[in-house]
Short mmCIF file of C-alpha atoms and ligand atoms in Angstrom, two decimals:
data_model
loop_
_atom_site.label_atom_id
_atom_site.label_comp_id
_atom_site.label_asym_id
_atom_site.label_seq_id
_atom_site.Cartn_x
_atom_site.Cartn_y
_atom_site.Cartn_z
CA UNK A 293 103.97 103.25 99.38
CA UNK A 294 101.03 105.97 98.55
CA UNK A 295 102.88 109.13 98.00
CA UNK A 296 102.43 112.90 100.22
CA UNK A 297 101.08 114.87 98.84
CA UNK A 298 99.62 119.10 99.00
CA UNK A 299 96.72 120.19 97.78
CA UNK A 300 96.13 124.28 97.32
CA UNK A 301 92.18 125.38 96.69
CA UNK A 302 93.36 129.27 95.30
CA UNK A 303 89.22 129.87 96.00
CA UNK A 304 89.48 129.94 99.88
CA UNK A 305 93.25 131.40 100.06
CA UNK A 306 93.27 134.98 102.28
CA UNK A 307 97.16 135.58 101.87
CA UNK A 308 97.60 135.64 105.29
CA UNK A 309 101.19 134.02 105.07
CA UNK A 310 100.50 131.50 107.69
CA UNK A 311 101.93 128.99 105.73
CA UNK A 312 105.09 131.11 105.03
CA UNK A 313 105.75 131.50 108.72
CA UNK A 314 105.03 128.26 109.87
CA UNK A 315 107.39 127.00 107.47
CA UNK A 316 109.99 129.66 108.30
CA UNK A 317 109.85 128.93 112.06
CA UNK A 318 109.60 124.84 112.01
CA UNK A 319 112.76 125.55 109.17
CA UNK A 320 114.60 127.80 111.30
CA UNK A 321 115.24 129.39 108.43
CA UNK A 322 115.62 133.33 110.13
CA UNK A 323 114.73 136.56 108.57
CA UNK A 324 114.12 137.55 105.43
CA UNK A 325 117.04 139.53 103.75
CA UNK A 326 116.39 141.38 99.89
CA UNK A 327 119.06 140.48 97.51
CA UNK A 328 119.63 142.57 94.23
CA UNK A 329 118.67 139.23 92.26
CA UNK A 330 115.16 139.07 94.20
CA UNK A 331 112.80 141.60 93.21
CA UNK A 332 111.49 141.48 96.90
CA UNK A 333 111.95 139.75 100.42
CA UNK A 334 108.87 138.03 99.50
CA UNK A 335 110.33 136.17 96.82
CA UNK A 336 111.53 132.45 97.08
CA UNK A 337 114.25 132.64 98.58
CA UNK A 338 117.40 130.62 100.39
CA UNK A 339 115.16 131.78 103.66
CA UNK A 340 111.87 131.45 102.21
CA UNK A 341 110.47 128.40 100.76
CA UNK A 342 106.82 129.26 100.32
CA UNK A 343 105.94 132.47 99.48
CA UNK A 344 102.51 134.35 97.94
CA UNK A 345 102.53 135.49 94.20
CA UNK A 346 99.42 137.55 93.62
CA UNK A 347 97.59 136.04 90.14
CA UNK A 348 93.95 137.21 88.14
CA UNK A 349 91.18 138.73 89.89
CA UNK A 350 92.79 139.59 93.32
CA UNK A 351 93.77 135.97 94.48
CA UNK A 352 96.98 134.90 96.02
CA UNK A 353 99.11 131.98 95.16
CA UNK A 354 101.25 129.82 97.17
CA UNK A 355 104.37 129.16 95.35
CA UNK A 356 106.90 126.00 97.00
CA UNK A 357 108.55 123.35 95.05
CA UNK A 358 105.83 120.80 93.25
CA UNK A 359 107.55 117.70 94.13
CA UNK A 360 107.73 116.54 90.46
CA UNK A 361 106.98 112.66 89.94
CA UNK A 362 109.60 113.07 87.67
CA UNK A 363 112.22 115.72 88.90
CA UNK A 364 113.75 117.26 86.43
CA UNK A 365 116.17 118.62 89.35
CA UNK A 366 116.64 115.13 90.49
CA UNK A 367 118.07 114.10 86.68
CA UNK A 368 119.88 117.08 86.53
CA UNK A 369 122.06 116.73 89.82
CA UNK A 370 125.37 114.61 88.63
CA UNK A 371 125.81 113.38 92.17
CA UNK A 372 122.46 112.25 92.82
CA UNK A 373 121.95 114.90 95.50
CA UNK A 374 118.48 115.69 95.05
CA UNK A 375 116.05 112.54 94.75
CA UNK A 376 112.68 111.67 94.83
CA UNK A 377 112.20 109.81 98.22
CA UNK A 378 109.17 106.48 98.10
CA UNK A 379 107.18 108.82 100.15
CA UNK A 380 106.90 111.77 97.35
CA UNK A 381 109.05 114.43 98.60
CA UNK A 382 112.02 115.66 96.69
CA UNK A 383 114.34 115.56 98.92
CA UNK A 384 118.22 116.66 99.28
CA UNK A 385 121.31 115.58 100.58
CA UNK A 386 124.24 118.72 101.06
CA UNK A 387 126.98 116.29 102.28
CA UNK A 388 126.65 115.00 98.43
CA UNK A 389 125.83 118.73 96.70
CA UNK A 390 128.91 120.04 95.16
CA UNK A 391 127.42 123.17 94.28
CA UNK A 392 126.93 122.70 90.26
CA UNK A 393 123.55 124.03 91.00
CA UNK A 394 122.41 122.00 87.20
CA UNK A 395 118.70 121.43 89.53
CA UNK A 396 118.12 125.18 89.61
CA UNK A 397 118.52 125.15 86.06
CA UNK A 398 116.66 122.33 85.18
CA UNK A 399 113.63 123.18 87.37
CA UNK A 400 110.38 123.87 84.94
CA UNK A 401 109.06 126.06 87.80
CA UNK A 402 112.22 128.05 89.56
CA UNK A 403 111.68 126.64 92.80
CA UNK A 404 115.38 126.15 93.98
CA UNK A 405 117.27 129.15 94.98
CA UNK A 406 121.41 129.09 96.49
CA UNK A 407 122.33 129.81 99.82
CA UNK A 408 124.27 132.77 98.77
CA UNK A 409 124.63 134.14 102.31
CA UNK A 410 127.16 131.10 103.53
CA UNK A 411 130.26 130.48 102.69
CA UNK A 412 129.34 126.70 102.15
CA UNK A 413 126.05 127.46 100.66
CA UNK A 414 123.41 124.59 99.98
CA UNK A 415 120.65 124.44 97.37
CA UNK A 416 117.36 125.50 99.91
CA UNK A 417 113.64 124.80 99.06
CA UNK A 418 110.45 123.33 100.13
CA UNK A 419 110.97 119.68 101.34
CA UNK A 420 108.01 118.80 101.93
CA UNK A 421 109.21 118.52 105.73
CA UNK A 422 110.06 115.53 104.40
CA UNK A 423 112.01 114.07 107.49
CA UNK A 424 109.68 115.61 110.21
CA UNK A 425 106.16 114.48 108.57
CA UNK A 426 108.35 110.70 108.20
CA UNK A 427 109.32 110.76 111.89
CA UNK A 428 106.28 111.44 113.33
CA UNK A 429 107.29 114.65 114.79
CA UNK A 430 104.55 116.55 112.13
CA UNK A 431 101.48 114.66 111.12
CA UNK A 432 101.69 116.99 108.13
CA UNK A 433 103.49 119.84 106.64
CA UNK A 434 103.89 122.34 108.96
CA UNK A 435 102.13 125.56 106.40
CA UNK A 436 99.17 123.19 105.68
CA UNK A 437 98.58 122.81 110.15
CA UNK A 438 98.90 126.47 109.97
CA UNK A 439 96.47 127.37 107.25
CA UNK A 440 93.49 129.09 108.65
CA UNK A 441 90.70 128.59 105.77
CA UNK A 442 92.24 124.85 104.96
CA UNK A 443 93.22 126.77 101.06
CA UNK A 444 95.85 124.44 101.25
CA UNK A 445 95.92 120.83 103.28
CA UNK A 446 97.86 117.47 103.13
CA UNK A 447 96.79 114.05 102.32
CA UNK A 448 98.40 111.21 99.54
CA UNK A 449 98.34 111.79 95.60
CA UNK A 450 95.50 110.07 94.76
CA UNK A 451 93.31 111.48 97.55
CA UNK A 452 93.73 114.87 97.27
CA UNK A 453 93.67 114.40 93.37
CA UNK A 454 89.91 112.92 93.76
CA UNK A 455 89.53 115.65 96.31
CA UNK A 456 90.47 118.80 93.86
CA UNK A 457 88.12 116.65 90.60
CA UNK A 458 84.99 117.05 93.09
CA UNK A 459 85.61 120.22 94.40
CA UNK A 460 85.35 120.99 90.78
CA UNK A 461 82.84 118.77 89.90
CA UNK A 462 80.01 120.05 92.56
CA UNK A 463 80.92 123.88 91.91
CA UNK A 464 81.74 123.77 88.35
CA UNK A 465 81.02 127.43 88.52
CA UNK A 466 83.39 128.05 91.33
CA UNK A 467 86.52 126.24 89.55
CA UNK A 468 88.28 126.16 86.28
CA UNK A 469 87.64 122.38 85.25
CA UNK A 470 91.40 121.92 85.41
CA UNK A 471 93.89 120.50 88.49
CA UNK A 472 97.48 121.75 87.72
CA UNK A 473 99.58 119.30 88.76
CA UNK A 474 97.86 116.17 87.69
CA UNK A 475 99.59 116.21 84.00
CA UNK A 476 102.33 119.41 83.62
CA UNK A 477 105.28 118.00 83.68
CA UNK A 478 104.84 114.28 84.43
CA UNK A 479 102.34 115.34 87.09
CA UNK A 480 103.83 116.97 90.52
CA UNK A 481 102.72 115.89 94.49
CA UNK A 482 101.52 119.70 95.23
CA UNK A 483 98.11 120.10 93.33
CA UNK A 484 96.20 123.23 92.68
CA UNK A 485 92.18 124.02 91.99
CA UNK A 486 91.37 127.69 91.17
CA UNK A 487 89.22 130.08 89.98
CA UNK A 488 91.57 132.36 87.65
CA UNK A 489 94.18 130.65 85.22
CA UNK A 490 97.30 130.08 87.15
CA UNK A 491 99.97 130.64 83.89
CA UNK A 492 101.16 134.25 86.05
CA UNK A 493 101.25 132.43 89.18
CA UNK A 494 103.89 129.77 88.96
CA UNK A 495 102.13 127.39 86.51
CA UNK A 496 103.42 128.50 82.88
CA UNK A 497 101.18 128.06 79.84
CA UNK A 498 104.19 126.60 78.13
CA UNK A 499 104.98 123.92 80.27
CA UNK A 500 104.61 120.07 78.62
CA UNK A 501 102.34 117.48 80.11
CA UNK A 502 105.37 114.78 79.75
CA UNK A 503 108.16 113.78 81.61
CA UNK A 504 111.22 117.07 81.74
CA UNK A 505 113.96 114.13 82.67
CA UNK A 506 113.45 112.85 79.53
CA UNK A 507 114.79 116.47 78.07
CA UNK A 508 117.51 117.27 80.07
CA UNK A 509 118.97 113.38 80.57
CA UNK A 510 120.24 114.17 76.80
CA UNK A 511 121.55 117.61 77.70
CA UNK A 512 123.15 116.20 80.75
CA UNK A 513 125.02 113.62 78.73
CA UNK A 514 126.49 116.28 76.21
CA UNK A 515 128.16 117.72 78.89
CA UNK A 516 132.03 117.19 77.98
CA UNK A 517 134.56 115.25 80.60
CA UNK A 518 136.14 118.30 80.81
CA UNK A 519 133.44 119.66 82.92
CA UNK A 520 132.73 116.46 84.63
CA UNK A 521 136.57 116.95 85.88
CA UNK A 522 136.16 120.83 87.19
CA UNK A 523 132.44 119.16 89.02
CA UNK A 524 134.69 116.76 90.23
CA UNK A 525 137.31 118.94 91.83
CA UNK A 526 134.63 121.75 92.55
CA UNK A 527 132.55 118.75 95.18
CA UNK A 528 136.32 117.82 96.73
CA UNK A 529 136.35 121.88 97.39
CA UNK A 530 133.26 122.08 99.45
CA UNK A 531 133.53 119.05 100.37
CA UNK A 532 137.11 120.31 102.49
CA UNK A 533 135.08 123.30 103.21
CA UNK A 534 132.02 121.99 105.05
CA UNK A 535 134.33 119.16 106.76
CA UNK A 536 135.94 122.29 108.23
CA UNK A 537 132.73 124.19 108.70
CA UNK A 538 131.77 121.28 110.55
CA UNK A 539 134.48 120.83 112.89
CA UNK A 540 134.65 124.37 113.80
CA UNK A 541 131.58 123.65 115.19
CA UNK A 542 129.16 124.70 112.37
CA UNK A 543 128.56 128.57 110.56
CA UNK A 544 126.36 129.84 108.15
CA UNK A 545 122.29 130.30 108.74
CA UNK A 546 119.98 128.00 110.61
CA UNK A 547 118.17 125.11 108.69
CA UNK A 548 117.90 121.49 108.56
CA UNK A 549 120.49 119.40 109.92
CA UNK A 550 122.61 117.93 107.07
CA UNK A 551 121.72 114.87 105.24
CA UNK A 552 117.85 116.04 106.22
CA UNK A 553 115.91 115.98 103.16
CA UNK A 554 116.46 119.52 102.64
CA UNK A 555 116.42 121.64 99.19
CA UNK A 556 117.18 125.59 98.42
S1 SF4 B 242 109.39 121.70 91.41
FE1 SF4 B 242 111.53 122.25 90.53
S2 SF4 B 242 113.11 121.72 92.36
FE2 SF4 B 242 110.70 121.23 92.33
S3 SF4 B 242 110.81 118.64 92.17
FE3 SF4 B 242 110.06 119.81 90.51
S4 SF4 B 242 111.81 120.13 89.51
FE4 SF4 B 242 112.57 119.61 91.60
S1 SF4 B 243 105.84 121.17 102.92
FE1 SF4 B 243 107.03 122.22 105.20
S2 SF4 B 243 109.22 122.86 103.60
FE2 SF4 B 243 107.31 122.39 102.30
S3 SF4 B 243 106.18 124.49 102.20
FE3 SF4 B 243 104.96 123.61 103.88
S4 SF4 B 243 106.21 123.71 106.01
FE4 SF4 B 243 107.89 124.73 104.34
S1 SF4 B 244 97.61 130.01 105.87
FE1 SF4 B 244 96.28 129.65 103.93
S2 SF4 B 244 95.23 131.36 103.50
FE2 SF4 B 244 96.75 131.69 104.72
S3 SF4 B 244 98.12 132.76 102.57
FE3 SF4 B 244 98.63 130.47 103.11
S4 SF4 B 244 97.22 129.22 101.76
FE4 SF4 B 244 96.32 131.01 102.12
#
């Protein structure tokens, strides 16, 4: 199956935040509440799965989960709550998650957030509108559909990689000769082209070109079995609390239905 992907062209982004608002509307994430571990309400959070950050030259760069081809978050999850779907989205199963937050530590882009405001917190992040697109409810993610300048577009990874290379070849004076996400961390399904370096806008210069799960696996194997026992207890507690919540009719902030491929 061909992999779903997003290409963001930083040179076309006007910073209007229509993508951010469309994501919030579609996923029902509610108002942004500044918290002490966030610098501002505009930072990525449980209610804000995509946001804009400044880059050199006055550019705005859209941030969200990169849907890595080899996701370190999924590799770090001891119970398989995060997984890469055949369609390319890195999805999340809240019913399995035991709340250990290893995924948050493992993500090389720091794109996952925790639902601190909930009694039964989930991991929250961009889900590539996976359920809605794969079911046919949407023909593309809400954010790409909303972008007025087509700065962020949806397609298959192969098509978008070719489009990114074509734009650079057609206008070498307009773009840096680099497609962010082509090789970093083993490749991602969210790609960028830009006229300014993105090292300070979500693409740290220290990223390795190869697979990150290869790094996290040995670390996980070194986790003592006692921690596995603690994890199992946490999972049991989380499951009981979650079941009580469901029986009581649900609580916490609105979001995708449980079991949907959501994140953060
Ligand atoms: S960017 Fe982070 S959260 Fe998203 S798939 Fe990659 S490792 Fe997972
Ligand atoms: S792909 Fe969907 S979940 Fe991800 S940022 Fe866009 S609208 Fe939000
Ligand atoms: S909707 Fe498009 S132009 Fe507006 S901020 Fe998002 S990516 Fe940029």
